[in-house]
C-alpha positions as MATLAB code, in Angstrom:
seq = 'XXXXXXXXXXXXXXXXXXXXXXXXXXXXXXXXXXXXXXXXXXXXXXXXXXXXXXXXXXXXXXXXXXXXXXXXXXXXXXXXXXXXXXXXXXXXXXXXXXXXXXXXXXXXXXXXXXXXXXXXXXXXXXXXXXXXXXXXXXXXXXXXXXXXXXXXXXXXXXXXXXXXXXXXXXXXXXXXXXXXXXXXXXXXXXXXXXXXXXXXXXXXXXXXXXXXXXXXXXXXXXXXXXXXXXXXXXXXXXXXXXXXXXXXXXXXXXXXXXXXXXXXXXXXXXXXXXXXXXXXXXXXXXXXXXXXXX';
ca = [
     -59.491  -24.393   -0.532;
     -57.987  -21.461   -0.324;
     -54.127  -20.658   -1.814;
     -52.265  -19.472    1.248;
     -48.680  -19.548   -0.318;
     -49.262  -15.759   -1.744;
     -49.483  -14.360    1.690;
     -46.926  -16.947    3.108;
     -44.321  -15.846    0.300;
     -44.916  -12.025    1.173;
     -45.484  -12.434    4.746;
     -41.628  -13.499    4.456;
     -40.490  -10.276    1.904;
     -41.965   -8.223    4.699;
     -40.113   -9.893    7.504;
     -36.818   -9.304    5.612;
     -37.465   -6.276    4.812;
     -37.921   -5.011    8.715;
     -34.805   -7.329    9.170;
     -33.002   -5.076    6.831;
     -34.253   -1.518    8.476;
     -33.134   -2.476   11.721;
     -29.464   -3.591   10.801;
     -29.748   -0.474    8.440;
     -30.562    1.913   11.731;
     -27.767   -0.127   13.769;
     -25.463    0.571   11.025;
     -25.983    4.421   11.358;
     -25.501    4.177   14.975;
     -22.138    2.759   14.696;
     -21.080    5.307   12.313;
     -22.118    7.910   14.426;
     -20.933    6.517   17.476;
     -16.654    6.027   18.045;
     -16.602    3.730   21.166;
     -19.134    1.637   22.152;
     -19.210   -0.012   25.704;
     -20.393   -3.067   27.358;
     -22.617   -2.329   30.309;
     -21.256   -3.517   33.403;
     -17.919   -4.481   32.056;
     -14.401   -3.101   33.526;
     -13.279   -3.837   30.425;
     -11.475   -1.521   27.608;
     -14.099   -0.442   25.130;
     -14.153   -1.888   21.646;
     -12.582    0.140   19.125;
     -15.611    1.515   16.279;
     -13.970    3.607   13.939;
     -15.087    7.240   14.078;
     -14.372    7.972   10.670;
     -15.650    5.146    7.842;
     -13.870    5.636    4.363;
     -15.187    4.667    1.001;
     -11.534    3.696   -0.797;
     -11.691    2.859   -3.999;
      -8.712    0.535   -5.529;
      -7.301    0.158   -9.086;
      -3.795   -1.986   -9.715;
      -2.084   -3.049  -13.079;
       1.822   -4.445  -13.405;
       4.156   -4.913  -16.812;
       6.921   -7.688  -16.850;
       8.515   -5.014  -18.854;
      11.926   -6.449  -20.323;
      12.707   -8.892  -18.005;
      12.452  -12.675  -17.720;
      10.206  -12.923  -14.840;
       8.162  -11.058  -12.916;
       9.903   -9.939   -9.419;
       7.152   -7.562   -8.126;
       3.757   -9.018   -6.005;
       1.265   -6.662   -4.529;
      -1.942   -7.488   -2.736;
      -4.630   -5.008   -1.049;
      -7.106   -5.848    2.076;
      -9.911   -4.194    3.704;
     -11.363   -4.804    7.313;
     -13.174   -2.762    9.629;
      -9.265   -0.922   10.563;
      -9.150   -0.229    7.169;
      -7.814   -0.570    3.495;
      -4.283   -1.739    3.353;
      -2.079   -1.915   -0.407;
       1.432   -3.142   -0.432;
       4.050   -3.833   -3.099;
       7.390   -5.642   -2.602;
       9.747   -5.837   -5.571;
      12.221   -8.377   -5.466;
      15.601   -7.355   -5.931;
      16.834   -7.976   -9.859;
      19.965   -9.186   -9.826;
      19.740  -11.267   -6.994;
      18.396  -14.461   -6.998;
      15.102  -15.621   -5.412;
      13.230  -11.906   -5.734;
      10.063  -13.494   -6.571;
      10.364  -15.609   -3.406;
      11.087  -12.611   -1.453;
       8.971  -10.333   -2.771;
       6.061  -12.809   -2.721;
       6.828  -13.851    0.412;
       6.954  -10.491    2.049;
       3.496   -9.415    0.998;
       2.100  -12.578    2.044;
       3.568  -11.848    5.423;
       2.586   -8.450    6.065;
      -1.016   -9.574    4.596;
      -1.351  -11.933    7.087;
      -0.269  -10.323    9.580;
      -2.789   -7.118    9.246;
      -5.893   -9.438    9.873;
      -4.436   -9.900   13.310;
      -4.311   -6.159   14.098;
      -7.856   -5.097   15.495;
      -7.178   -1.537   16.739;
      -5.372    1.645   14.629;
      -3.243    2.075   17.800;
      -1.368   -1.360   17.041;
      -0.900   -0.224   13.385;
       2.920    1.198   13.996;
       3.591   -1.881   15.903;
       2.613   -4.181   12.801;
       4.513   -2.684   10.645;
       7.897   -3.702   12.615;
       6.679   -7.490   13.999;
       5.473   -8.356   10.150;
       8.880   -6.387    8.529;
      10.984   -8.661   11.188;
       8.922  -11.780   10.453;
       9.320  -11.078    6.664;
      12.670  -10.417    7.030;
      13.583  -14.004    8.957;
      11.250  -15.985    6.681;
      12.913  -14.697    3.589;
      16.498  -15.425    5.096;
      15.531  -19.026    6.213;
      14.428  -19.525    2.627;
      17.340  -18.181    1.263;
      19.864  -20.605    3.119;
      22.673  -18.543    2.617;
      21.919  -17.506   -1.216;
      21.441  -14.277   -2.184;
      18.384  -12.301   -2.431;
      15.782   -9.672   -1.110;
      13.006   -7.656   -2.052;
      11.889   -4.285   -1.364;
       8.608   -2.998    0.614;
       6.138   -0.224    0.772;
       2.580   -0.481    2.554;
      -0.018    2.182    3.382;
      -3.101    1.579    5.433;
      -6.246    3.910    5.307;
      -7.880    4.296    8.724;
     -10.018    6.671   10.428;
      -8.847    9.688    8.246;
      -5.195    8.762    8.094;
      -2.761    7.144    5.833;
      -0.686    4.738    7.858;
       2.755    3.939    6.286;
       5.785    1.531    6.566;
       8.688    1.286    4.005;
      11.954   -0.397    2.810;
      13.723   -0.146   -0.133;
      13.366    1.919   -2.778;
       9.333    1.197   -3.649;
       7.470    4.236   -3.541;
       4.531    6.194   -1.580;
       3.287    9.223   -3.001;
      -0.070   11.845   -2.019;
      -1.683   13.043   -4.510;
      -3.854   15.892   -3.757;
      -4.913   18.855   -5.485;
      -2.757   18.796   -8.488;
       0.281   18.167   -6.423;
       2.552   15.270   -5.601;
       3.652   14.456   -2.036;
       6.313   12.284   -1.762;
       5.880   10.519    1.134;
       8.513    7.990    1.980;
      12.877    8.146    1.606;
      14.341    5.806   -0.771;
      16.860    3.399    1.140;
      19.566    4.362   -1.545;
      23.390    4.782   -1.149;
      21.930    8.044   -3.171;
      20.400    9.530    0.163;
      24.105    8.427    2.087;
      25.876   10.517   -0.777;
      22.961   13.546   -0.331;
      23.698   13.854    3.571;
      27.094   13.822    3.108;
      27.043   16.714    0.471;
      25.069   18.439    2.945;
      27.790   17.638    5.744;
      30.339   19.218    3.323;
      31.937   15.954    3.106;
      31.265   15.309   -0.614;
      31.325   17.945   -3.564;
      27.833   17.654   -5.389;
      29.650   16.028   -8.360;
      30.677   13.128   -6.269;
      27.197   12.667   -4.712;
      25.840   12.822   -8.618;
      28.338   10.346  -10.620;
      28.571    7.987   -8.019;
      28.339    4.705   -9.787;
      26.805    2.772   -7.201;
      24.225    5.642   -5.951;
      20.825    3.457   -6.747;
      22.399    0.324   -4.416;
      20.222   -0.667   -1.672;
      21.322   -0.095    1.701;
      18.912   -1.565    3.629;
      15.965   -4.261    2.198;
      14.313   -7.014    3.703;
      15.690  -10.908    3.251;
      19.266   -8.425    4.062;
      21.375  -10.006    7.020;
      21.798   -5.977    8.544;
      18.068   -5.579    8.131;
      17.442   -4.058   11.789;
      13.464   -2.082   10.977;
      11.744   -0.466    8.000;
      10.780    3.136    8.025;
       7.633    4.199    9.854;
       6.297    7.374    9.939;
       3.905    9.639   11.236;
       0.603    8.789    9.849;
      -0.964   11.542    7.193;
      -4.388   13.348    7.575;
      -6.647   12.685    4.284;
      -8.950   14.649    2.683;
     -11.726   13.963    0.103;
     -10.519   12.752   -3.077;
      -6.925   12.351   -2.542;
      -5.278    9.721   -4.203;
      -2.641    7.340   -2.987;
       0.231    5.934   -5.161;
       2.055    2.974   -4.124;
       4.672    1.664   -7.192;
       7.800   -0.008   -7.586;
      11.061    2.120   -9.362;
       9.661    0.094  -12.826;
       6.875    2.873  -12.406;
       8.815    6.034  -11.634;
      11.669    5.673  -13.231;
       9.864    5.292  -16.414;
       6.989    8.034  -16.291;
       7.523   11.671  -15.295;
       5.056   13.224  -12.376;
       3.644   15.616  -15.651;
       2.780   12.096  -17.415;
       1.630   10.420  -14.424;
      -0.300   14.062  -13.306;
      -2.197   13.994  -16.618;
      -3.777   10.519  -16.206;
      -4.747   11.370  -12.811;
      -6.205   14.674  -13.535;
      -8.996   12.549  -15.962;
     -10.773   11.792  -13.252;
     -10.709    8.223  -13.879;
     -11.574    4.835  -11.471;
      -8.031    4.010   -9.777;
      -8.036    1.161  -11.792;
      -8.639    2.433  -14.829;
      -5.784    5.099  -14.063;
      -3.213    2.079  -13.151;
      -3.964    0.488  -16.072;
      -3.113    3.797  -18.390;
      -0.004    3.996  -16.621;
       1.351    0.780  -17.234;
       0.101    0.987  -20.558;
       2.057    4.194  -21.236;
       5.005    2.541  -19.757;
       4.563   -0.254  -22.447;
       4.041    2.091  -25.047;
       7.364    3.763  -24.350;
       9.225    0.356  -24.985;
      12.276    0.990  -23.039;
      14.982   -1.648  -23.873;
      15.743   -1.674  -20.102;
      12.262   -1.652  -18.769;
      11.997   -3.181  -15.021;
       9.261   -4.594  -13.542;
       6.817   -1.791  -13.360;
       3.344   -2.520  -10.151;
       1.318    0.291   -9.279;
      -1.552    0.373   -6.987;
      -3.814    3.920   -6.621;
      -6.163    4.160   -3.660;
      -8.931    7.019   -4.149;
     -10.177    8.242   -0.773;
     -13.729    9.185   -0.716;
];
């Protein structure tokens, strides 16, 4: 008798193997094509992303000198795109690991619902609003907050939402983009010096020029800053840290690891190990999350 399980085993490789080709050949199709329709349906067509970005993602965080860690940070990727956010909960205040947990959770959840880039600008205000209740419910009246910064990468474009004092920065070419405000009485004191309300002295020594004016889990919270979303190129880099991180390394420091050419995570981690090294008796929290466009 004859052993037929040789050809039965490979008949299967080979049927796999077409299997493979043909969702290979559909994948190129849907690369190449931005829309795709359903015949004979009034319907709108389904969204297909005309530009498909390889991100790659590196994170590290330091408890630095204080008791607990306030900052949380998370990072997702669906066919919109890649989305990174840190919240830093407010030290000081009590509950800013609820808060800042909480808030990322929130706007985390919320960006599997959104399923075309147009909604993008609109997520960013329902999950700040629905971070901002949730927090206060937990709160009951205590105080407490956290601050928030999340980019999204989608079809060429860096999507962005902010509040607080967390930071977004472009990297790109050697040269650092700031791309978000900081929520600070600072900026109030800055646009009043401007106004000629306020010699430059008084904007400077202001003792209370680093005190939030607006965060979320704040009873005045009314929206976060949105703005206009930011062509990419190849190989930029995207920075999203909490003040732990930039009050505690210069852009020259900061510029140096990046210029390495290392993984983003690799690069995170150097960071936060420089910040360690530098043993600041006031160290804060310190989260930093690079995103390398492709």
């Amino acid at each position: 008798m004859e052993d037929w399980s040789f050809i039965e085993s490979y008949g299967i490789v080979a049927a796999a193997l077409i299997v493979v080709a043909v969702l290979l050949v559909l994948r190129q199709k849907l690369r190449t094509s931005p829309v795709a329709e359903i015949p004979g349906e009034d319907t709108e067509p389904m969204y297909i992303p005309d530009i498909i970005e390889t991100v790659k993602i590196g994170n590290a965080q330091t408890i630095g000198k204080r008791d607990e860690q306030d900052d949380y940070f998370s990072s997702s990727t669906t066919r919109i795109g890649t989305m990174a956010a840190i919240a830093d909960g407010i030290s000081g205040l009590s509950y800013g690991r609820m808060a800042s947990t909480l808030a990322v959770t929130m706007f985390s959840r919320e960006y599997l619902k959104v399923d075309d880039p147009a909604d993008i600008p609109e997520y960013f205000h329902k999950a700040a609003l629905i971070s901002n209740r949730a927090i206060m419910e937990q709160l009951g009246g205590a105080t407490g907050g956290t601050t928030l910064v999340v980019g999204i990468v989608s079809g060429g474009l860096l999507h962005w939402g902010a509040v607080g004092d967390s930071m977004l920065i472009l990297f790109r070419d050697g040269e650092f983009m700031p791309i978000n405000s900081k929520h600070t009485l600072e900026s109030v004191l800055e646009a009043r010096y401007l106004a000629g309300e306020i010699s430059k002295e008084e904007a400077k020594e202001n003792p209370n020029r680093n005190q939030l004016i607006n965060y979320l889990g704040y009873g005045g919270f009314q929206s976060m800053e949105v703005g206009e979303p930011v062509p990419l190129q190849a190989n930029d880099t995207i920075i999203l840290c909490s003040d732990g991180v930039y009050d505690a390394l210069t852009e020259v420091e900061m510029e140096q690891i990046l210029m390495q050419g290392l993984h983003p995570q690799d690069a995170a981690e150097e960071m936060i190990s420089l910040i360690e090294r530098k043993k600041y008796k006031h160290q804060d929290n310190a989260t930093v999350i690079i995103l390398q466009v492709i």
